[in-house]
PDB file of C-alpha atoms in Angstrom:
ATOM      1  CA  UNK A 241     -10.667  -5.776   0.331  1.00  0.00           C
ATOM      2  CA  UNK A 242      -7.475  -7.477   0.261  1.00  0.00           C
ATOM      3  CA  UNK A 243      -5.757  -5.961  -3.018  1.00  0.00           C
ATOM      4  CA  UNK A 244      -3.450  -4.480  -5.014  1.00  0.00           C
ATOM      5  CA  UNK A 245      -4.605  -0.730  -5.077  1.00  0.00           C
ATOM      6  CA  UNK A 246      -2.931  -0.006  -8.375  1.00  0.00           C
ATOM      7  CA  UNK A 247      -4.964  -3.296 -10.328  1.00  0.00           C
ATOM      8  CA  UNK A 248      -8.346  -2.388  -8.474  1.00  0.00           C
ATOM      9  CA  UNK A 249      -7.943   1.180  -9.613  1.00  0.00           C
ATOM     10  CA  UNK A 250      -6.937  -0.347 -13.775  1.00  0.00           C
ATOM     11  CA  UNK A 251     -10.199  -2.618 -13.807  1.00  0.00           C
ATOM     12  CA  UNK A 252     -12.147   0.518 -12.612  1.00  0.00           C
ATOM     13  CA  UNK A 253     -10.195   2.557 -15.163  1.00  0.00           C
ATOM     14  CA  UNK A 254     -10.887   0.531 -18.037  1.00  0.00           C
ATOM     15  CA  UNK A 255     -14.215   0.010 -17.085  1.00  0.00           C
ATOM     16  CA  UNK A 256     -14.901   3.900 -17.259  1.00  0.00           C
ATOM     17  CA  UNK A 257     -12.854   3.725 -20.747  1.00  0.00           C
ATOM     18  CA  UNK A 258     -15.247   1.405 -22.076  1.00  0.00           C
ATOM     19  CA  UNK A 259     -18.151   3.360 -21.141  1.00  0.00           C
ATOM     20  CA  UNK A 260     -16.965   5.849 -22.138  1.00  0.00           C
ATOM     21  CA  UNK A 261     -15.845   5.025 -25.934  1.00  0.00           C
ATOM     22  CA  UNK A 262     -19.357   3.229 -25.900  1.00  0.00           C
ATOM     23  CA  UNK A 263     -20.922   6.975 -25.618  1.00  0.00           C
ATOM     24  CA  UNK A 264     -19.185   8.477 -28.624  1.00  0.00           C
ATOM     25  CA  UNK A 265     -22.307  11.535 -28.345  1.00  0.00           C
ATOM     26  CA  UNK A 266     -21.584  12.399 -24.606  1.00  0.00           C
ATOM     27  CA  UNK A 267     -23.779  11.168 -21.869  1.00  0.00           C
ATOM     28  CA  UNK A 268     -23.776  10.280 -18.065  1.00  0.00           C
ATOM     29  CA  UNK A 269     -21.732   8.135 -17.085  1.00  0.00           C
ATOM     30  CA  UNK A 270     -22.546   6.809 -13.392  1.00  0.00           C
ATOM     31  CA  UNK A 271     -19.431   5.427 -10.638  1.00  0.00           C
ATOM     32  CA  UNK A 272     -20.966   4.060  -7.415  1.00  0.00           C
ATOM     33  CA  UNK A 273     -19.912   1.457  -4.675  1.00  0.00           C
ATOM     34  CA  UNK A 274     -22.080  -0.257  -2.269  1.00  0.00           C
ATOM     35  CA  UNK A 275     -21.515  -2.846   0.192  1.00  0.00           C
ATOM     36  CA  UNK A 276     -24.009  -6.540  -0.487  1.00  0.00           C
ATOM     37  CA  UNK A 277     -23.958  -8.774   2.201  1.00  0.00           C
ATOM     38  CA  UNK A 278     -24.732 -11.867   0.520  1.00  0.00           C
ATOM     39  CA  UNK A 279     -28.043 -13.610   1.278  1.00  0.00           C
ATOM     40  CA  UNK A 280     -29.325 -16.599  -0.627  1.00  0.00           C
ATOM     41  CA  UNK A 281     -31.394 -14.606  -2.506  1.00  0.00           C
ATOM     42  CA  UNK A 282     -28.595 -12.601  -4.059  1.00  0.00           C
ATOM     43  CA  UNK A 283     -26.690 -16.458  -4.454  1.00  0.00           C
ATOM     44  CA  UNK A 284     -29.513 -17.441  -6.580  1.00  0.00           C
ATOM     45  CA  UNK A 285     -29.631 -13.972  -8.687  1.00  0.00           C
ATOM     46  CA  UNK A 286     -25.804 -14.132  -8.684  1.00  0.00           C
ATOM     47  CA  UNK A 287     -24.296 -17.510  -9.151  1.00  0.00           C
ATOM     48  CA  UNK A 288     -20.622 -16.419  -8.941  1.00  0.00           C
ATOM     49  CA  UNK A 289     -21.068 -15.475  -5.647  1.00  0.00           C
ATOM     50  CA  UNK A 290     -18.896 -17.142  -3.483  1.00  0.00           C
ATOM     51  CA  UNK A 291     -18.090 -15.116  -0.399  1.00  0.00           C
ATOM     52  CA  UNK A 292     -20.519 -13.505   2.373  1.00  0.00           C
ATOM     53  CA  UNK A 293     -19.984 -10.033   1.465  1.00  0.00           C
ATOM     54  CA  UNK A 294     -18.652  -7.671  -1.663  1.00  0.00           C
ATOM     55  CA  UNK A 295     -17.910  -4.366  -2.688  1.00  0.00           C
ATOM     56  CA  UNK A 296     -19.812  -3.432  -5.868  1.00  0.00           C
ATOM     57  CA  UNK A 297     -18.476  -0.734  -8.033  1.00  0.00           C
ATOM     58  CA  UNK A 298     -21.052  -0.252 -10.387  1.00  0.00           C
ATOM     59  CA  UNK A 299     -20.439   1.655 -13.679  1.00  0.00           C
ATOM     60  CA  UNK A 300     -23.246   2.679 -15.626  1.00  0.00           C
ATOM     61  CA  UNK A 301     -23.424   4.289 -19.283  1.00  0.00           C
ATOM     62  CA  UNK A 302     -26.277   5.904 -21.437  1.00  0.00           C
ATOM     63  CA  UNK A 303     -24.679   5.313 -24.478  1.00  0.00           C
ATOM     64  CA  UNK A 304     -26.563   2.879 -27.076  1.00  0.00           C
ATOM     65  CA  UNK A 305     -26.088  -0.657 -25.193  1.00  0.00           C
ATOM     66  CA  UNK A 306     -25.299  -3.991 -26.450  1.00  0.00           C
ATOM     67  CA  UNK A 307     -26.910  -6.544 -28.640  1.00  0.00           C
ATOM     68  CA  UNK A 308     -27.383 -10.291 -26.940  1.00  0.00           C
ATOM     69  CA  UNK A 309     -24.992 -11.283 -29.813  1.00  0.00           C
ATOM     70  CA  UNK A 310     -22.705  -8.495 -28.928  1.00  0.00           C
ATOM     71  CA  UNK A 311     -23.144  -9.022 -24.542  1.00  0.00           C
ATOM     72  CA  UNK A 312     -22.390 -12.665 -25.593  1.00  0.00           C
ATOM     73  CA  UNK A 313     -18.971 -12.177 -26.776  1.00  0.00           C
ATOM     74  CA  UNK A 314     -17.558  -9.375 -24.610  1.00  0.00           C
ATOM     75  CA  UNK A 315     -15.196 -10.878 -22.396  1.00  0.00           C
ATOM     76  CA  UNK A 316     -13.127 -12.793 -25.446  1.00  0.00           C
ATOM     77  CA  UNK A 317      -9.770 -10.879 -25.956  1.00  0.00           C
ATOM     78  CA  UNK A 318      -9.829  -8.930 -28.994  1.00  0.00           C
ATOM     79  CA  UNK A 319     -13.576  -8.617 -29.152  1.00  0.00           C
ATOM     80  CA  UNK A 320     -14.515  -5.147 -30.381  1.00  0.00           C
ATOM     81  CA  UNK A 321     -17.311  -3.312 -31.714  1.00  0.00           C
ATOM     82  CA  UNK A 322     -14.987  -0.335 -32.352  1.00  0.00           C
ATOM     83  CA  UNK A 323     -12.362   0.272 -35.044  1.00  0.00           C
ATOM     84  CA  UNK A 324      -9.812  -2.080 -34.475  1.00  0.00           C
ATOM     85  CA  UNK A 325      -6.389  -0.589 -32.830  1.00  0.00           C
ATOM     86  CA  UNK A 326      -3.810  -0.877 -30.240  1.00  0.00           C
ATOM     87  CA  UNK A 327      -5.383  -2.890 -27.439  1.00  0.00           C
ATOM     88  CA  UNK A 328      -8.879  -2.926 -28.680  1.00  0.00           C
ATOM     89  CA  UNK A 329     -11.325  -5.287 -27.164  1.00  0.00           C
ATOM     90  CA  UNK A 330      -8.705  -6.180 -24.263  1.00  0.00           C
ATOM     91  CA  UNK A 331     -10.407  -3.906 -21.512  1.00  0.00           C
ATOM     92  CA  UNK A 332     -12.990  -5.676 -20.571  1.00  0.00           C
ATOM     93  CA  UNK A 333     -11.229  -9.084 -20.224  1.00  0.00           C
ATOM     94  CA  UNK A 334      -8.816  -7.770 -18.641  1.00  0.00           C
ATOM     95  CA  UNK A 335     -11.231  -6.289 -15.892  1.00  0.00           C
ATOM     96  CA  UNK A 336     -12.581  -9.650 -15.636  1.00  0.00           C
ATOM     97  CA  UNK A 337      -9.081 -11.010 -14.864  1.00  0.00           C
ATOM     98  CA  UNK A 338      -8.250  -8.599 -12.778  1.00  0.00           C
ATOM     99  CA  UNK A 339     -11.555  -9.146 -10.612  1.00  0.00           C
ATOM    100  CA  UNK A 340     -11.042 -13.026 -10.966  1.00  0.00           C
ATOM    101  CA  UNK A 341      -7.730 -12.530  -9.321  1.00  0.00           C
ATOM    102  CA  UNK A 342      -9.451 -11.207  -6.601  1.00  0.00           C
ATOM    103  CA  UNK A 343     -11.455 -13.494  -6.036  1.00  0.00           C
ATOM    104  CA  UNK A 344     -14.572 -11.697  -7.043  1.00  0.00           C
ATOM    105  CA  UNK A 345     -16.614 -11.483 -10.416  1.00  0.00           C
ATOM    106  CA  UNK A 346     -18.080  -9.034 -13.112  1.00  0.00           C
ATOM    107  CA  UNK A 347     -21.436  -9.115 -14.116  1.00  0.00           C
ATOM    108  CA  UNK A 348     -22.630  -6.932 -17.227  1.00  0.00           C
ATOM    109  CA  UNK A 349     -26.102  -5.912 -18.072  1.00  0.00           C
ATOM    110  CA  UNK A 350     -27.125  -4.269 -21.397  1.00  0.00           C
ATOM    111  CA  UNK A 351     -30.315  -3.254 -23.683  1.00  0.00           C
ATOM    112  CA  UNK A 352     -30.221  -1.584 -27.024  1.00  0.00           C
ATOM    113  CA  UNK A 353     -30.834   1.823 -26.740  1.00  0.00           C
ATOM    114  CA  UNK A 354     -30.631   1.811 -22.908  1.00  0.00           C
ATOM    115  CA  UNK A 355     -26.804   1.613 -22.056  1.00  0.00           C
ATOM    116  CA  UNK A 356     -25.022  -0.717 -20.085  1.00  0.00           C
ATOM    117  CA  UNK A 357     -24.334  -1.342 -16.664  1.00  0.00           C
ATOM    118  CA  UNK A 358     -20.835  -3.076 -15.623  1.00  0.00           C
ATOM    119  CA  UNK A 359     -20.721  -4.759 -11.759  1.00  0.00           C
ATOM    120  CA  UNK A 360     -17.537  -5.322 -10.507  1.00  0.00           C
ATOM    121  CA  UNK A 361     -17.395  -7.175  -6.984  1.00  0.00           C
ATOM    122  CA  UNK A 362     -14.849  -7.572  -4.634  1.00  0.00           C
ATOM    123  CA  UNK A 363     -14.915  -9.665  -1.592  1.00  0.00           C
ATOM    124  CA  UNK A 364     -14.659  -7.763   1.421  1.00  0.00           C
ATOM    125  CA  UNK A 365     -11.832  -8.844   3.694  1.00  0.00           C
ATOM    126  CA  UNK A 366     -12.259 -10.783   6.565  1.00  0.00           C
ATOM    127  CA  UNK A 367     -11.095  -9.085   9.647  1.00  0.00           C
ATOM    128  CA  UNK A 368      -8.882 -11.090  12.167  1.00  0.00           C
ATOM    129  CA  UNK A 369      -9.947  -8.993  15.224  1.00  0.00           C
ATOM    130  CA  UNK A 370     -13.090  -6.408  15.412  1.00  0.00           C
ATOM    131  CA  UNK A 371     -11.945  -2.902  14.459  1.00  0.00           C
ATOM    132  CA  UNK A 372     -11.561  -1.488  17.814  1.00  0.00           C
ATOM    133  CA  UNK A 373      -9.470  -3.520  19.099  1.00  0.00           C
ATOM    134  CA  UNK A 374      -6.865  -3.938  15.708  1.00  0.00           C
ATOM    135  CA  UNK A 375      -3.816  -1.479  16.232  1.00  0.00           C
ATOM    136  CA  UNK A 376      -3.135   1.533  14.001  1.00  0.00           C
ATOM    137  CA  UNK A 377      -0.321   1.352  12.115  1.00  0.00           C
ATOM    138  CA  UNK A 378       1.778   4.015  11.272  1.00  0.00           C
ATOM    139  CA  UNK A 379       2.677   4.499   7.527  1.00  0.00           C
ATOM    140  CA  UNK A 380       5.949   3.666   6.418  1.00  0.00           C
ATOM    141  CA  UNK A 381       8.018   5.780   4.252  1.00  0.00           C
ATOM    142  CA  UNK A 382       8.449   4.225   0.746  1.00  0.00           C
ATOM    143  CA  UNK A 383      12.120   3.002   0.386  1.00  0.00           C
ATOM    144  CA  UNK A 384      14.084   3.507  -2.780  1.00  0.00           C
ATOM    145  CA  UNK A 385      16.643   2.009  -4.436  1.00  0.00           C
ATOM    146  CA  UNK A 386      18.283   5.380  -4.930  1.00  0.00           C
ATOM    147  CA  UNK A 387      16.239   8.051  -3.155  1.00  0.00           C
ATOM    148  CA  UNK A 388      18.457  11.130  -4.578  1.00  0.00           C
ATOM    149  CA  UNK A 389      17.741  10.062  -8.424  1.00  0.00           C
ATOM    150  CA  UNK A 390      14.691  10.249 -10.440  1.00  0.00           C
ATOM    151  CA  UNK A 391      13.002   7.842 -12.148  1.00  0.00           C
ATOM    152  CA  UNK A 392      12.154   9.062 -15.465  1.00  0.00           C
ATOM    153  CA  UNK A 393       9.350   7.430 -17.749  1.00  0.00           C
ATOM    154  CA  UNK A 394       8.119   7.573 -21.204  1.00  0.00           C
ATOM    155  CA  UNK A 395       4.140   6.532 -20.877  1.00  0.00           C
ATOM    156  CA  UNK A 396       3.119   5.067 -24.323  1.00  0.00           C
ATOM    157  CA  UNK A 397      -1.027   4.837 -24.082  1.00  0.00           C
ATOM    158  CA  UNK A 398      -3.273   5.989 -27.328  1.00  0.00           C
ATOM    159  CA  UNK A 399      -6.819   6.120 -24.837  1.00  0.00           C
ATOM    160  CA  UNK A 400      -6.232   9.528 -23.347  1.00  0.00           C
ATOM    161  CA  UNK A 401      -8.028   9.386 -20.328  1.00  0.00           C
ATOM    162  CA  UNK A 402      -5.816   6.575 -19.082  1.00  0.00           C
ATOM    163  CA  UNK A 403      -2.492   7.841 -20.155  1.00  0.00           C
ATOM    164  CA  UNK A 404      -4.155  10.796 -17.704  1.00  0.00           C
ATOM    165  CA  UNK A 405      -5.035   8.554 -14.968  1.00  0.00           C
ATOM    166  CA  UNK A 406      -1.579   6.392 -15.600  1.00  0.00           C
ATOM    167  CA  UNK A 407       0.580   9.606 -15.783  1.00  0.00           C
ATOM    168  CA  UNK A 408      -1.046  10.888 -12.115  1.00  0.00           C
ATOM    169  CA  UNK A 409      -0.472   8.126 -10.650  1.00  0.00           C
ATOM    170  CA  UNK A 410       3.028   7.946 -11.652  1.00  0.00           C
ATOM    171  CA  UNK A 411       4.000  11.842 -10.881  1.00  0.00           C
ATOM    172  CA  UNK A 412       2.111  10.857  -7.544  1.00  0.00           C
ATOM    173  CA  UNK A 413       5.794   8.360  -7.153  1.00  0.00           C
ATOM    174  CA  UNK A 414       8.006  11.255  -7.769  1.00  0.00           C
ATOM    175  CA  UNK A 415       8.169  10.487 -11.590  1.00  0.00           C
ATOM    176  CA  UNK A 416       9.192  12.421 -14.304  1.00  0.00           C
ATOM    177  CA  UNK A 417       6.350  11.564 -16.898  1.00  0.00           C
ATOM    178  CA  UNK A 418       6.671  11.743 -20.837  1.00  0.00           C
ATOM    179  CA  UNK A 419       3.704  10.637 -22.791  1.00  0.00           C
ATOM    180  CA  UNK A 420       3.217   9.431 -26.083  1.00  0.00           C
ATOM    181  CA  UNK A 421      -0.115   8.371 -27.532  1.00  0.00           C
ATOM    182  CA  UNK A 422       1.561   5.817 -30.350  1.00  0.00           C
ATOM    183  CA  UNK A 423       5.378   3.478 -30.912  1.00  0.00           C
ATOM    184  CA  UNK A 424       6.468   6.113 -33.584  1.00  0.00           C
ATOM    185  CA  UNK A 425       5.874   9.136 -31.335  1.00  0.00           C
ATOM    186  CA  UNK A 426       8.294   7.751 -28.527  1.00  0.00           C
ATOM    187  CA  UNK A 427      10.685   6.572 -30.750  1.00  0.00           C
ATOM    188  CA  UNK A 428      10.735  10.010 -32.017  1.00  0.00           C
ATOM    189  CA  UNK A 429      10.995  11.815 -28.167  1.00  0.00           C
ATOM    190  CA  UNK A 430      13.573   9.166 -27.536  1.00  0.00           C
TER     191      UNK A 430
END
């Protein structure tokens, strides 16, 4: 997939957030990917479908589903079903831009009482040469601006599994990472 690693791993993220405020008793929540080659039977079934092959990542909930009234209007910004808040009802159009961006396309299927599944498809990358014969490239060190200093950074997020997920990947960079779940909080560690 051509991408950017850290906006592929956000639409996944918030895609798992989703499911997982959606399941407010506990439940499974199911992550897989799968490779579809696109036939024109999967062109007919999916009519955003534009490229001859995708990644899927599929999350899938048990929590209580969606209402056609409700499935209707998930992808307007702002849309929530949940107490309103600091970016409610932005992560799933969000995902959707994020995919879009990519040149791929979400697909969401719900039943009351049932859960909900949440497609996300990528377009797999066409390759210039076969595999065998493309050169491995050696990974380049990351160049900083000023590799003795360290950058600090105050993580403001109020869903706590993504200011976990946000604050990993950060450390991950060599960061210092303070988090703070709301504006008055940081204002206050600041």
């Amino acid at each position: 997939v051509d991408a950017i690693p850290d906006k592929i791993l956000e639409a996944i993220v918030l895609t798992l957030l989703n499911s997982d405020a959606a399941s407010p008793l506990g439940g499974v929540i199911t992550v897989s990917v799968e490779h579809i080659q696109v036939s024109d039977k999967f062109r007919v079934q999916h009519r955003k479908a534009s490229q001859p092959a995708y990644y899927r990542v599929r999350v899938a909930d048990c929590g209580p589903g969606m209402t056609p009234e409700t499935l209707a209007r998930v992808y307007e910004p702002f849309f929530t079903t949940r107490t309103p808040g600091p970016g409610a009802g932005l992560g799933i159009p969000i995902t959707e831009g994020i995919t879009r961006y990519h040149k791929g396309f979400t697909e969401i299927d719900s039943t009351p009482g049932k859960g909900t599944r949440f497609d996300l498809y990528f377009p797999v990358a066409p390759r210039t040469a076969p595999e065998s014969l493309t050169p491995a490239r050696k990974p380049r060190p990351t160049k900083r601006l000023h590799p003795e200093k360290t950058l600090r950074v105050l993580l403001i997020e109020d869903e706590p599994m993504a200011q976990d997920v946000i604050g990993a990947l950060l450390q991950q960079r060599n960061c210092i990472v303070t988090t703070a779940d709301t504006g008055k909080r940081a204002f206050e560690i600041l």
